[in-house]
C-alpha angles and dihedrals in degrees: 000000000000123000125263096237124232126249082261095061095043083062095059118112109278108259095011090135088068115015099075122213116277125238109258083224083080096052099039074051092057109041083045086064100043093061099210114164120229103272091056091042100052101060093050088055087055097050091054097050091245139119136209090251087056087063094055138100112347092332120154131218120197114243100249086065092041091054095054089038090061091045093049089052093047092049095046094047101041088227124121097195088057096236102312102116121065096254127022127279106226116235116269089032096117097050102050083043085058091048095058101039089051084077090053111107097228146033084235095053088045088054096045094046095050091049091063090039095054086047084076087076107028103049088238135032108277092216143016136205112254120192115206118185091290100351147074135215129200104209136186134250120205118203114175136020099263093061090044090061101030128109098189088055112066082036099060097035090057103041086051090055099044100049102036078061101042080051094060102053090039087241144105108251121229111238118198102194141354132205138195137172128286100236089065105059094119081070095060089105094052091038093054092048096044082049103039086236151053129297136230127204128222143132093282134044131225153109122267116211134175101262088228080069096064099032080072122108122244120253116203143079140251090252103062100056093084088061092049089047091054092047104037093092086055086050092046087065094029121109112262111251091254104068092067093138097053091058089052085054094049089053097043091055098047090061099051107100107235092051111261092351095133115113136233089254092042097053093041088054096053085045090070098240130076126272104257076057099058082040091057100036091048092047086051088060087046096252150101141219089240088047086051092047090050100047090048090051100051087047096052090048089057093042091054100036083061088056094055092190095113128059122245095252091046089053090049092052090049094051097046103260116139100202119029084224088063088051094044088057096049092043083052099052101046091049101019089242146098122258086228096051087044097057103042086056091058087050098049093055100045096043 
């Protein structure tokens, strides 16, 4: 039976148990291509409860800030692509563009539409078509410096392929591989959990899909491309289908009192399989029950420390943790900062 939660808890951003935080490099990214000056920048920070010293190091939002964060930005600029072409996409510009792929007779021919379209903005198309033997990939052209070095970028490029695909047909599409650049490897845990599968790392970024998958037809109509374009900011930070299993064990873990005290044995149990089987299942999406718990852990504790309604000792027994010093270690070593720095930045902001 699962625990009533407390007026705490029901506070809690909607989805935190599986949507995880999200690396303050995207949002530093972001706010870099936007271009806004100080005194733009200042007040959005302050909407969203944030300051320029949150965004720093290897600092982490939750997602519910990081949301608003991006729409702010978007609003402010005018520029749906939040800075990572060379000149700004008008707002509006990805709906009307839905409404018109959806009449093109494949996946392949919308990919390869939107590619020129987008090179409107971006001096060049951001991405090509790539046949392979049986399969396609969908890679990634980078054409200035900011979007070579960037991590937000190739994120943010891929997931918007796949799922505005994946969109069209009213299916999750299989991917077969995706690849992202070297110099990102420190992501591959964010990267698994956005895709819903493990990363690789090489000199070029993109997706690999069967080509009977693009060679599919959209489905949809003019007429639903307004509600995707309001929502694709909540998929972009949203867990990959795949990893199915690892939201179930989120969520079985959530609601375990004290916090993510279930075992192994125990979870495996409630899942349904044996526990050799959630070993194996979970190794096949790169990941662990330990990794999961840690990961929880370290959302939730976010997630609570911007509330600032609990004290630091209370948040450590909920979680599990039999001394606030052992909490404070762990918090330290998943953002680089203290609990306590991290909260007083959140309360300065929002006082």
């Amino acid at each position: 039976m699962t625990a009533t939660p407390n007026s705490d808890e029901r506070r809690q951003p909607e989805g935190w148990h599986v949507r995880q935080t999200i690396p303050a490099r995207f949002a530093r990214e972001m706010l870099a291509g936007a271009g806004l000056d100080r005194a733009t920048l200042l007040p959005i920070l302050e909407r969203c409860d944030l300051s320029e010293a949150a965004l720093s190091g290897h600092s982490r939002l939750v997602p519910r800030d990081y949301l608003t964060l991006t729409r702010l930005v978007i609003a402010q600029s005018g520029d749906e692509m939040r800075g990572c072409f060379a000149k700004p996409v008008p707002l509006g510009t990805f709906a009307q563009l839905l409404r018109l792929l959806v009449y093109l007779p494949t996946l392949e021919a919308v990919f390869a539409e939107a590619a020129r379209f987008y090179a409107l903005y971006n001096e060049a198309p951001p991405w090509q078509v790539e046949k392979h033997d049986k399969l396609i990939r969908l890679r990634l052209l980078p054409a200035r410096a900011e979007q070579v070095q960037s991590a937000l970028y190739p994120h943010f490029m891929l997931l918007s392929l796949w799922h505005v695909g994946s969109w069209l047909v009213k299916e999750t599409l299989p991917v077969q591989r995706v690849v992202l650049p070297e110099s990102l490897a420190e992501f591959s845990k964010q990267a698994r959990f956005l895709f819903g599968r493990q990363a690789e790392f090489g000199p070029h970024a993109y997706l690999e899909l069967a080509e009977s998958e693009l060679q599919r037809a959209p489905l949809r109509a003019p007429h639903e491309a307004a509600r995707l374009a309001r929502y694709m900011p909540l998929r972009l930070v949203s867990p990959g289908q795949a990893v199915d299993l690892e939201s179930q064990v989120r969520g079985l873990l959530s609601a375990a009192r004290p916090f993510a005290s279930l075992s192994e044995q125990q979870a495996a149990r409630q899942l349904g399989m044996a526990r050799q089987t959630l070993v194996r299942r979970l190794a096949l999406l790169d990941t662990s029950y330990h990794r999961i718990r840690e990961e929880l852990r370290r959302d939730l504790a976010c997630a609570l420390l911007s509330q600032g309604t609990q004290s630091i000792a209370l948040i450590a027994e909920h979680m599990g943790y039999s001394e606030p010093s052992a909490f404070q270690r762990a918090f330290k070593q998943w953002t680089g900062v203290p609990p306590g720095e991290y909260r007083r930045e959140r309360l300065q902001r929002q006082s």
